[in-house]
Amino acid sequence: MRRLKQLRTYEVALEKAGLGPVAGIDEAGRGAWAGPVTVAAVILPGTAAEYPFRDSKQLSATQREAFAAQVREVAVSWGVEHAWPDEIDRLNILGATHAAAARALARLDPAPQALVTDYLKLRTDLPL
C-alpha cells in the first residue's frame, strides 16, 4: 500500500507539472545466466491506483498472463522489446537493457513526456 501511495503522489506531481502522457517501464531477465532481457513500456489511462497490477514476481504464471492480456486491452499504447545474447555480449547487460528500453519507448504513440520506473535507471539521452 505504501508503494501505491508513493506512485500516486508522483503521478499527481507530474499532472500538476503538466506532464503527460506518463509511461511505466520495467525490465525482466537481467539476472538470468542466458537468454534475452525483456523491456516493456506502457501508457495506461487513469492512474496506477486504478489497476490491480503489481510486482509480477509475486504472481503465478497464469495471473501474469491474465494481467498481460488486460494491459494490452486497456493500454493507450504499449511496446515490448528484447535484448538478445549477441546484443548483450556487444553492449554489456546494462547497455543492452538501455537499448531495449529505447526501442520499447519508441513504440509508444503518443510519445511519453515522463517515465515511471521501479528500479531501472535510464540514461537521460535516450530518445523519447
XYZ file of C-alpha atoms in Angstrom:
128
model
C 0.000 0.000 0.000
C 2.894 2.366 0.779
C 4.334 1.909 -2.712
C 0.931 2.653 -4.262
C 0.691 5.897 -2.277
C 4.178 6.876 -3.428
C 3.237 6.241 -7.054
C 0.031 8.240 -6.682
C 1.943 11.171 -5.152
C 4.386 11.027 -8.059
C 1.563 10.878 -10.614
C -0.156 13.902 -9.040
C 3.119 15.868 -9.160
C 3.579 15.011 -12.845
C -0.015 16.001 -13.569
C 0.420 19.339 -11.756
C 3.579 19.948 -13.791
C 1.510 19.499 -16.939
C 3.375 16.370 -17.996
C 1.556 13.634 -19.777
C 1.213 11.089 -21.064
C 3.219 9.158 -18.491
C 4.693 5.759 -19.363
C 5.652 2.990 -16.996
C 8.683 0.914 -17.952
C 10.165 -2.253 -16.477
C 12.579 -4.996 -17.405
C 12.961 -8.691 -16.709
C 15.804 -11.099 -17.221
C 18.863 -9.032 -16.304
C 19.875 -11.571 -13.664
C 19.485 -14.625 -15.882
C 22.515 -16.641 -16.953
C 21.297 -16.921 -20.525
C 18.524 -15.641 -22.712
C 17.142 -12.237 -23.506
C 16.425 -9.224 -21.364
C 12.861 -8.085 -21.967
C 11.712 -4.492 -21.514
C 8.099 -3.348 -21.578
C 6.787 0.208 -21.717
C 3.124 1.114 -21.348
C 0.863 4.129 -21.144
C -2.316 3.318 -19.244
C -5.352 5.566 -18.957
C -6.008 6.852 -15.447
C -3.654 6.289 -12.522
C -1.771 3.360 -11.003
C -4.256 3.213 -8.137
C -6.975 2.144 -10.582
C -5.211 -1.076 -11.597
C -4.552 -4.335 -9.751
C -1.167 -4.795 -11.475
C 1.668 -5.219 -9.006
C 5.019 -6.981 -8.786
C 4.927 -9.795 -11.337
C 7.323 -11.865 -9.219
C 4.507 -12.257 -6.679
C 2.084 -13.633 -9.291
C 1.633 -17.090 -10.740
C 2.279 -17.599 -14.451
C -1.490 -17.775 -15.020
C -2.040 -14.482 -13.187
C 0.785 -12.806 -15.155
C -0.750 -13.903 -18.458
C -4.192 -12.655 -17.409
C -2.802 -9.264 -16.354
C -0.756 -9.017 -19.563
C -3.925 -9.506 -21.591
C -5.681 -6.830 -19.524
C -2.822 -4.387 -20.063
C -2.876 -4.935 -23.833
C -6.663 -4.457 -23.822
C -6.820 -1.166 -21.882
C -3.470 0.440 -22.706
C -3.314 3.685 -24.610
C -0.062 2.336 -26.038
C 2.449 -0.393 -25.212
C 5.711 -1.805 -26.517
C 7.833 -4.824 -25.665
C 11.422 -5.264 -26.822
C 14.194 -7.781 -26.178
C 17.952 -7.588 -25.943
C 19.239 -10.923 -27.202
C 22.539 -12.533 -26.094
C 24.555 -11.186 -29.052
C 23.499 -7.612 -28.206
C 24.209 -8.220 -24.508
C 27.689 -9.528 -25.389
C 28.330 -6.482 -27.584
C 26.936 -3.744 -25.288
C 27.086 -5.380 -21.819
C 23.937 -6.138 -19.845
C 23.164 -2.561 -18.831
C 23.832 -1.123 -22.279
C 21.663 -3.782 -23.916
C 18.884 -3.125 -21.382
C 19.039 0.598 -22.184
C 18.918 -0.157 -25.918
C 15.856 -2.391 -25.493
C 14.232 0.298 -23.309
C 14.813 2.916 -26.015
C 13.218 0.617 -28.603
C 10.220 -0.112 -26.347
C 9.722 3.610 -25.684
C 9.967 4.373 -29.414
C 6.965 2.082 -29.973
C 4.707 4.260 -27.809
C 2.274 6.545 -29.578
C 1.743 9.115 -28.241
C 5.288 9.545 -27.005
C 5.513 9.859 -23.220
C 6.556 13.126 -21.591
C 7.505 11.398 -18.330
C 8.533 7.922 -17.189
C 7.892 5.915 -14.051
C 10.298 3.083 -13.267
C 10.702 0.941 -10.202
C 14.413 0.280 -10.492
C 15.782 0.750 -13.992
C 17.779 3.969 -14.157
C 17.650 5.158 -17.737
C 20.169 7.466 -19.337
C 18.866 10.950 -19.953
C 19.988 10.855 -23.590
C 17.551 8.083 -24.549
C 15.254 9.274 -27.316
C 11.625 9.793 -26.332
